[in-house]
PDB file of C-alpha atoms and ligand atoms in Angstrom:
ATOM      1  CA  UNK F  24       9.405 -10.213  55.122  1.00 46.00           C
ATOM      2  CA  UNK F  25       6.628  -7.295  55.205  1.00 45.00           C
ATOM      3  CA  UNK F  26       4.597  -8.130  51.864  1.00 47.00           C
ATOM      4  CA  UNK F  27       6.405 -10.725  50.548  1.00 48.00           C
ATOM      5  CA  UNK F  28       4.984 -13.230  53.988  1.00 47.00           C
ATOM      6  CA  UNK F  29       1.674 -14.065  51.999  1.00 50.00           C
ATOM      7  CA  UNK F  30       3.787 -15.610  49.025  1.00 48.00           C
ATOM      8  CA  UNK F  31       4.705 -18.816  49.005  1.00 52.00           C
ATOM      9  CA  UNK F  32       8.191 -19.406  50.341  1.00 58.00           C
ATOM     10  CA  UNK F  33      10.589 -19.818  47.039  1.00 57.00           C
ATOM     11  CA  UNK F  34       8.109 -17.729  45.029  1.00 55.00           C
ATOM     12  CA  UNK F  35       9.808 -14.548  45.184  1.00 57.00           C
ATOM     13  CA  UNK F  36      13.108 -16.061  43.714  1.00 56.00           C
ATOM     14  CA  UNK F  37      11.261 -17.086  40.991  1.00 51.00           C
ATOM     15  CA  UNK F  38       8.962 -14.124  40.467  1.00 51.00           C
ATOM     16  CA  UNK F  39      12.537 -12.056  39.734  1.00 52.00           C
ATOM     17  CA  UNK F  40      13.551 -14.777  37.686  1.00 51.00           C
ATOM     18  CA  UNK F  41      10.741 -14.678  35.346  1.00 54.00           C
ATOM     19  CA  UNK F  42      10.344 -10.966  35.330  1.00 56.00           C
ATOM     20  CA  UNK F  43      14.476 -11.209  34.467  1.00 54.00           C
ATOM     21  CA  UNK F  44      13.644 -13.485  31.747  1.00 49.00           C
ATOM     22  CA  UNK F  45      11.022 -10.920  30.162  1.00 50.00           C
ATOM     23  CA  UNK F  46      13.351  -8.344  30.262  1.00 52.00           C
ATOM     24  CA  UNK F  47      15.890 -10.495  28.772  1.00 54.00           C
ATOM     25  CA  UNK F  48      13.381 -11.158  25.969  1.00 52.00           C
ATOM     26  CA  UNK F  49      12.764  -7.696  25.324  1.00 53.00           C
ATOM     27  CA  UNK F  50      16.007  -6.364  24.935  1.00 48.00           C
ATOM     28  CA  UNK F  51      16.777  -9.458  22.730  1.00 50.00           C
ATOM     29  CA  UNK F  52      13.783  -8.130  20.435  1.00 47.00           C
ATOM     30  CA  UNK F  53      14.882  -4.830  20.472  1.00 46.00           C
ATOM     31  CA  UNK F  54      18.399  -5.281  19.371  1.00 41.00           C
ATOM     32  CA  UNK F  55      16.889  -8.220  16.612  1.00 44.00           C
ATOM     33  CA  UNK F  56      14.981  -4.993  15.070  1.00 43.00           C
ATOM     34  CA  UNK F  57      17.875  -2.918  15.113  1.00 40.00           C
ATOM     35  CA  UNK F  58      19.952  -5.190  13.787  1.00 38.00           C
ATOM     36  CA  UNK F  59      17.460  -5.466  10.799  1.00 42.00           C
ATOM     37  CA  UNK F  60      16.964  -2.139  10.377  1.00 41.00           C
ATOM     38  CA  UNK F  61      14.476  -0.813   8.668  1.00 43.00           C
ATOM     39  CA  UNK F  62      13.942   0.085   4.661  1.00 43.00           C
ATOM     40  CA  UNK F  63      12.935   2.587   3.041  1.00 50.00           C
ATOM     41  CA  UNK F  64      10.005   4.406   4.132  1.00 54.00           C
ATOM     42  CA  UNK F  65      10.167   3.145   7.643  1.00 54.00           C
ATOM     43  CA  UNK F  66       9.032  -0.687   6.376  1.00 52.00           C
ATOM     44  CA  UNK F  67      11.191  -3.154   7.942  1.00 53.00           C
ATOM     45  CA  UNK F  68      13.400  -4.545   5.251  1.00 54.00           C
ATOM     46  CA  UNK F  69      12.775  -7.875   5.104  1.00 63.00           C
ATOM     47  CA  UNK F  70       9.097  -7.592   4.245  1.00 75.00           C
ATOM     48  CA  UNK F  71       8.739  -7.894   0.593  1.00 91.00           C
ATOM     49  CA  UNK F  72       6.550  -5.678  -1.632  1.00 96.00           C
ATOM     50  CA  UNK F  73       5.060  -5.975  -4.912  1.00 96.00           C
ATOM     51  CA  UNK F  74       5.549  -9.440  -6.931  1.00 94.00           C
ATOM     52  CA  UNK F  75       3.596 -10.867  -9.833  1.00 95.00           C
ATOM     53  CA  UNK F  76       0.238  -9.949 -10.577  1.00 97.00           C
ATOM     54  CA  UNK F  77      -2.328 -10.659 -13.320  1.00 98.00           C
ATOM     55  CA  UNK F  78      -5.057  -7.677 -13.797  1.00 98.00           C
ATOM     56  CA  UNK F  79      -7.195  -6.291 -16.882  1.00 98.00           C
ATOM     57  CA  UNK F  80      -7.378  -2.932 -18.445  1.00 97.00           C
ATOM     58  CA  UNK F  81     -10.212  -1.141 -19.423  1.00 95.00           C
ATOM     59  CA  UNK F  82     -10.053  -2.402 -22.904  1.00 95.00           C
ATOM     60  CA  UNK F  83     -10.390  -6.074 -21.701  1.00 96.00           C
ATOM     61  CA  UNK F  84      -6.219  -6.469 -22.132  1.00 97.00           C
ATOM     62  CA  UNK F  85      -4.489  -8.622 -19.603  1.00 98.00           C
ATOM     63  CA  UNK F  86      -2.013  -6.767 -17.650  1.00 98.00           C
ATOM     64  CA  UNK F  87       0.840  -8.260 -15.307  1.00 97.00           C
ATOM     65  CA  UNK F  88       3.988  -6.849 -13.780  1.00 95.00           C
ATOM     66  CA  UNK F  89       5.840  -7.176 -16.838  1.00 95.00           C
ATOM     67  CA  UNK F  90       3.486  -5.296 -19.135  1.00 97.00           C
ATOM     68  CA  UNK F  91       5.232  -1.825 -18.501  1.00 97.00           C
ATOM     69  CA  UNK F  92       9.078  -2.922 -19.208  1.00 97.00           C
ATOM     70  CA  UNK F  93      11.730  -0.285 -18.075  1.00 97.00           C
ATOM     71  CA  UNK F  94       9.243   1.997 -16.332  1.00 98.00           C
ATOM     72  CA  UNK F  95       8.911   3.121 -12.731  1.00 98.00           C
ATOM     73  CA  UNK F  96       5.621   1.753 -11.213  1.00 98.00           C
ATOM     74  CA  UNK F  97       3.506   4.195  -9.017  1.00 98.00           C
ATOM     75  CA  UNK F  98       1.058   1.553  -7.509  1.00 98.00           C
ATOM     76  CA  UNK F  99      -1.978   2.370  -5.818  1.00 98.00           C
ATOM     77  CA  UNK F 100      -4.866   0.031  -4.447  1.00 98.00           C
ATOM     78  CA  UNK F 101      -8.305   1.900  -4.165  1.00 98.00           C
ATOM     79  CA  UNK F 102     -11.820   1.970  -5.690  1.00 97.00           C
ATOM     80  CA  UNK F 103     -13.950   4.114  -7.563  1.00 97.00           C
ATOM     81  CA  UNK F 104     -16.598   4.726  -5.191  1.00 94.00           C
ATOM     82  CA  UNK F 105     -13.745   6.101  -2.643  1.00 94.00           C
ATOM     83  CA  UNK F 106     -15.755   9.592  -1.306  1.00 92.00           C
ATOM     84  CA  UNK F 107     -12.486  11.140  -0.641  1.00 92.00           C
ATOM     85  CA  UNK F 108      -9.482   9.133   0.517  1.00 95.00           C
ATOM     86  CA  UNK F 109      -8.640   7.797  -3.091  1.00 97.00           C
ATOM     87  CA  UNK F 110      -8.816  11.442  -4.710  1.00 97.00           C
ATOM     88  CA  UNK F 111      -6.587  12.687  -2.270  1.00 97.00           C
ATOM     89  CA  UNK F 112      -4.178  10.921  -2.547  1.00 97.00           C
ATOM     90  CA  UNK F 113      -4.636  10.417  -6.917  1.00 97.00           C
ATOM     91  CA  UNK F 114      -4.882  14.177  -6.940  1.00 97.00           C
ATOM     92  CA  UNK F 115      -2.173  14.526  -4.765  1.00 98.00           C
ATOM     93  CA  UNK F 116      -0.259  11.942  -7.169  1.00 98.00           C
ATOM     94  CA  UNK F 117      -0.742  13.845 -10.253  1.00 98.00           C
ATOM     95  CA  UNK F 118      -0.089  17.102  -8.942  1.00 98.00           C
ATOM     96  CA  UNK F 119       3.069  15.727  -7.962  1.00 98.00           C
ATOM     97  CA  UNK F 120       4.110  14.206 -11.182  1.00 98.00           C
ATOM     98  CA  UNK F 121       3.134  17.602 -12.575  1.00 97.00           C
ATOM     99  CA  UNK F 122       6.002  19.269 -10.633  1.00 98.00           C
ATOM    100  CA  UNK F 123       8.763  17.208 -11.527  1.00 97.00           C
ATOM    101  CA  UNK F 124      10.664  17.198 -14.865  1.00 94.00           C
ATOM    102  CA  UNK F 125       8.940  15.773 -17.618  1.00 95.00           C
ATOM    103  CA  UNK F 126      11.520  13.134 -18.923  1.00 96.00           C
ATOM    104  CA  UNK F 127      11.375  12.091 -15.413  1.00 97.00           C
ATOM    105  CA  UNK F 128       7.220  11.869 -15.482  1.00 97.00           C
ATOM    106  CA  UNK F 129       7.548   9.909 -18.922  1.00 97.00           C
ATOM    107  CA  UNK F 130       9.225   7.012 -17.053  1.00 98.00           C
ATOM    108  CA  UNK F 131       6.725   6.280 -14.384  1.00 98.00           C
ATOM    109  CA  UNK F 132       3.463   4.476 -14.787  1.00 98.00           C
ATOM    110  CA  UNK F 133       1.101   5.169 -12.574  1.00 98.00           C
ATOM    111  CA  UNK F 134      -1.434   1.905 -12.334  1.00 98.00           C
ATOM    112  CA  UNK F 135      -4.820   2.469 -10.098  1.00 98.00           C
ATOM    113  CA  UNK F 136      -6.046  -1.141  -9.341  1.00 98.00           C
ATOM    114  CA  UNK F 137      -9.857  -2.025  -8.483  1.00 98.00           C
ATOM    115  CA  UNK F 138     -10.337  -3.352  -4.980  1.00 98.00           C
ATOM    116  CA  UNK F 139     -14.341  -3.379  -5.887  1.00 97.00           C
ATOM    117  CA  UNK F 140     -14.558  -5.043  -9.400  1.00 97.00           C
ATOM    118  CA  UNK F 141     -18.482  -5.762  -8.319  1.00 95.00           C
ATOM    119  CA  UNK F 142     -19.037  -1.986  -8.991  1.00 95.00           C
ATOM    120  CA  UNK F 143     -15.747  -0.984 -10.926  1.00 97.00           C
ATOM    121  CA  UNK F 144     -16.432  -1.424 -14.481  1.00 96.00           C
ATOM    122  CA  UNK F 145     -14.183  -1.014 -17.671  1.00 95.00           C
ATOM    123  CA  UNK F 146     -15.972   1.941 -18.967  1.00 95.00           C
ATOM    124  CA  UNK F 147     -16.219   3.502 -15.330  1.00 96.00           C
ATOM    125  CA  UNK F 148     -12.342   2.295 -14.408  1.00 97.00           C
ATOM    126  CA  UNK F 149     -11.366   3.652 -18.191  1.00 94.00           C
ATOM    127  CA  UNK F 150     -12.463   7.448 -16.757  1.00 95.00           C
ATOM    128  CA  UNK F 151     -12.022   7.484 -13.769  1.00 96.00           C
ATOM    129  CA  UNK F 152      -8.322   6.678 -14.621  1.00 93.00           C
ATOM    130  CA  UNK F 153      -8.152   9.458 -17.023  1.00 93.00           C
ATOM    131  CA  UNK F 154      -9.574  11.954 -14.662  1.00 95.00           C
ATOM    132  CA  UNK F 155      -6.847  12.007 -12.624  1.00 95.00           C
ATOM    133  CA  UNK F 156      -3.911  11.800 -14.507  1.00 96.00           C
ATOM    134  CA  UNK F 157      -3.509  10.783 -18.748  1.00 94.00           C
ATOM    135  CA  UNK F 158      -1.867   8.068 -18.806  1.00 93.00           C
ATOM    136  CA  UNK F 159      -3.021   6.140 -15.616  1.00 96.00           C
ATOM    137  CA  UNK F 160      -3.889   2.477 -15.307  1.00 97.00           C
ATOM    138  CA  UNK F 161      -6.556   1.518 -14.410  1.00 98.00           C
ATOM    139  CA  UNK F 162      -6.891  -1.622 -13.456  1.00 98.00           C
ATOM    140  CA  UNK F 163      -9.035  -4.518 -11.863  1.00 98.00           C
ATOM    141  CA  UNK F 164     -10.039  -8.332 -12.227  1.00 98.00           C
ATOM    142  CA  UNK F 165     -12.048 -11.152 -10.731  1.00 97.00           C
ATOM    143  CA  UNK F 166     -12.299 -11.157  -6.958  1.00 97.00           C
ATOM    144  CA  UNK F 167      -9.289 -13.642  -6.547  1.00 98.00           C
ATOM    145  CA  UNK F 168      -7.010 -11.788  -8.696  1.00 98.00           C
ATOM    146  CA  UNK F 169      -7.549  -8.329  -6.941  1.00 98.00           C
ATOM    147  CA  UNK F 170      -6.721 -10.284  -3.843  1.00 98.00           C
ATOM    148  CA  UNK F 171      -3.722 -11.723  -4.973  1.00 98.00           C
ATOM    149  CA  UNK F 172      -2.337  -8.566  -6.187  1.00 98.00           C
ATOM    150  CA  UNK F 173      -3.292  -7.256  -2.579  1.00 98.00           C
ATOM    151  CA  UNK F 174      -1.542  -9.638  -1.184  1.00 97.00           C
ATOM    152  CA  UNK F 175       1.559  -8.890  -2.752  1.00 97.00           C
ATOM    153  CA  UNK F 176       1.247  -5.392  -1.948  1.00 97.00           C
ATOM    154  CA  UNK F 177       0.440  -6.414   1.599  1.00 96.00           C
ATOM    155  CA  UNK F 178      -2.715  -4.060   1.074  1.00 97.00           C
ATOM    156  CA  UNK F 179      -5.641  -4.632   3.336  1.00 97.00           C
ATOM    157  CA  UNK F 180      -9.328  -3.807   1.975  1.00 97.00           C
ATOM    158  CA  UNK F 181     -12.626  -4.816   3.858  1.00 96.00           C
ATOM    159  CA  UNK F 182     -16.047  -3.921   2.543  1.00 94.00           C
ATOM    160  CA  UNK F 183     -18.097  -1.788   4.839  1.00 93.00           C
ATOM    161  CA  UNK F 184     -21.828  -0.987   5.403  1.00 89.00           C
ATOM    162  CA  UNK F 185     -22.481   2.787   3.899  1.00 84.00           C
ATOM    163  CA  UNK F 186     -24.958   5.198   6.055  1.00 79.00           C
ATOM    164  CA  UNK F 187     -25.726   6.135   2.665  1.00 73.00           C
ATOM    165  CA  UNK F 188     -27.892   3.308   1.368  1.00 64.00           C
ATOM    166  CA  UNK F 189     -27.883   4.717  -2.476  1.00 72.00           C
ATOM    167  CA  UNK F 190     -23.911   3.808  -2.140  1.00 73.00           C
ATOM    168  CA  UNK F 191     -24.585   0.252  -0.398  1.00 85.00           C
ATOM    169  CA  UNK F 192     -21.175  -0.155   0.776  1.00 93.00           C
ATOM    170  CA  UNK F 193     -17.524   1.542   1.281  1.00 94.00           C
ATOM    171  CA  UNK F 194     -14.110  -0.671   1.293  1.00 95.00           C
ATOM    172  CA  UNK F 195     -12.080   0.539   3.886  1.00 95.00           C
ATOM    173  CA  UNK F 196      -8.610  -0.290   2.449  1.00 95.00           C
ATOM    174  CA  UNK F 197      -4.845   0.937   2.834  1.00 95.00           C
ATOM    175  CA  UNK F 198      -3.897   4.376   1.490  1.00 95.00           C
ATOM    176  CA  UNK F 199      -0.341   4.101   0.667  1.00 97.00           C
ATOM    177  CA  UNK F 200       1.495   4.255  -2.762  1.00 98.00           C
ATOM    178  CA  UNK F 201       4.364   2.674  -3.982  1.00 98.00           C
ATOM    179  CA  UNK F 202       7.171   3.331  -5.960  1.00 98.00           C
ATOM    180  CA  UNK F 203       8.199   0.655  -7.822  1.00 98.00           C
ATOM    181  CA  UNK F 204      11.734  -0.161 -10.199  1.00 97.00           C
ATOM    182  CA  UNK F 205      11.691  -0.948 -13.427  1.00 97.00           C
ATOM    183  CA  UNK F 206      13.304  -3.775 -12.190  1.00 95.00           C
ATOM    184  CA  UNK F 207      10.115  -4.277 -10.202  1.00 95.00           C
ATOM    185  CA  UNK F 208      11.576  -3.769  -6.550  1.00 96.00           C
ATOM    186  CA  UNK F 209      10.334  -1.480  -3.878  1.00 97.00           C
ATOM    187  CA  UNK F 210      12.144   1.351  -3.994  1.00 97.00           C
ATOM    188  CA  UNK F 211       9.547   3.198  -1.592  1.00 97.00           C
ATOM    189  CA  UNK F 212       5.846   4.132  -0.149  1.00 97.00           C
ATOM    190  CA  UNK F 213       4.572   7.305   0.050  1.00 98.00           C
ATOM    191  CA  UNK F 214       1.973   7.558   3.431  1.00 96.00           C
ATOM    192  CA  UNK F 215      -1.911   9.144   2.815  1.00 95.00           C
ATOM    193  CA  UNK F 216      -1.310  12.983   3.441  1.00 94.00           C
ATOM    194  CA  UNK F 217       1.869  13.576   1.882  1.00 97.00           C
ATOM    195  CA  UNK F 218       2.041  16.680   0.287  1.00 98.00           C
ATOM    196  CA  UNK F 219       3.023  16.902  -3.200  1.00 98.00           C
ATOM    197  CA  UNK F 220       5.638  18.907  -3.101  1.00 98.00           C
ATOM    198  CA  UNK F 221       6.884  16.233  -0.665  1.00 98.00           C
ATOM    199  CA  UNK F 222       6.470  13.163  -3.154  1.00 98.00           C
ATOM    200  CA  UNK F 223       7.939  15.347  -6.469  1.00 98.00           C
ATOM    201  CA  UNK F 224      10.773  16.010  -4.501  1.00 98.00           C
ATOM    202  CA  UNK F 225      11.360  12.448  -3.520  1.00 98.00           C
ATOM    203  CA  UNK F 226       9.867  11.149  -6.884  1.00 98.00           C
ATOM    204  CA  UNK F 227      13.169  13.584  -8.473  1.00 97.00           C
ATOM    205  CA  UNK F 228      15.355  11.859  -6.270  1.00 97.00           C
ATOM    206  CA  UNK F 229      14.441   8.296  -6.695  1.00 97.00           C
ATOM    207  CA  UNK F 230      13.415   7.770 -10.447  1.00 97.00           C
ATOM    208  CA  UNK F 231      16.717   7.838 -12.538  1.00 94.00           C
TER     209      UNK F 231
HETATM  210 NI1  LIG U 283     -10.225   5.021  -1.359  1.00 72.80          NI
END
């Protein structure tokens, strides 16, 4: 039985059957996922995005999902202190919203929202919003609420140690921005790196 003569006698039999039963398993996942498919921007589609939140404004006003009735929602989570991920990608935002037709801009709200409410204050959140784009929320709240409106973004943000001490700390956090309905629904994400011309174009396509 060559190397099979140190196993057991009925082990091999079962050996295959296991390793049958793994393969079995597999191939039963891998149909399940195609079967579900997957939504737009590559998300699975049964993961839902976005949902009720409860935030504040610069000028102390409480803002939820509902404040911004029939408008597109460009959602991003972030923080002021970002070095260079969150310009990027707000840069990248605007520049975008810049190339695409202006009755078409006019119904999307873009809403920047705090991760770092410690250090985010209304007077620094009110300009910092305005830097990158007129018109932008921006948006924060007690620790709690941020995390609850993280949640329902499935957004992930962790505080780091900064080499820099003057800075104290980073937030590592996700990079993506979403496109919201007006009927507040996913409609899609755009990834970290996407060039503008890449999100106008899509931005065209998707707002109505
Ligand atoms: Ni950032």
């Amino acid at each position: 039985m060559g190397k099979m003569k140190k196993l057991p006698q009925g082990l091999g039999p079962v050996l295959i059957f296991a390793a049958t039963l793994l393969v079995a398993l597999g191939l039963g996942i891998g149909i399940r996922y195609l079967l579900t498919g997957s939504g737009a921007g590559g998300i699975p589609s049964p993961v839902t995005i976005g949902g009720p939140f409860t935030l504040t404004d610069p000028q102390g006003k409480e803002v939820t999902e509902k404040s911004f009735p029939g408008k597109y929602l460009l959602v991003y989570f972030g923080y002021t202190y970002c070095p260079d991920v969150c310009p990027t990608s707000l840069g990248t935002m605007a520049e975008a919203l810049g190339k695409i037709g202006k009755e078409k801009a006019a119904k999307i709200k873009p809403i920047f929202i705090s991760v770092d409410p410690e250090r985010d204050t209304k007077e620094r959140l009110a300009d910092y919003g305005e830097a990158f784009y007129s018109g932008m929320a921006a948006l924060t709240g007690t620790s709690e609420q941020v995390a609850a409106a993280a949640k329902q973004y499935r957004v992930y943000f962790a505080k780091v140690k900064a080499e820099d001490a003057e800075v104290g700390y980073l937030i590592d956090h996700s990079a993506l921005l979403y496109l919201m309905g007006p009927d507040g629904k996913f409609i899609r994400h755009f990834s970290h790196g996407t060039q503008a011309a890449e999100m106008a174009a899509a931005l065209e396509e998707s707002v109505k």
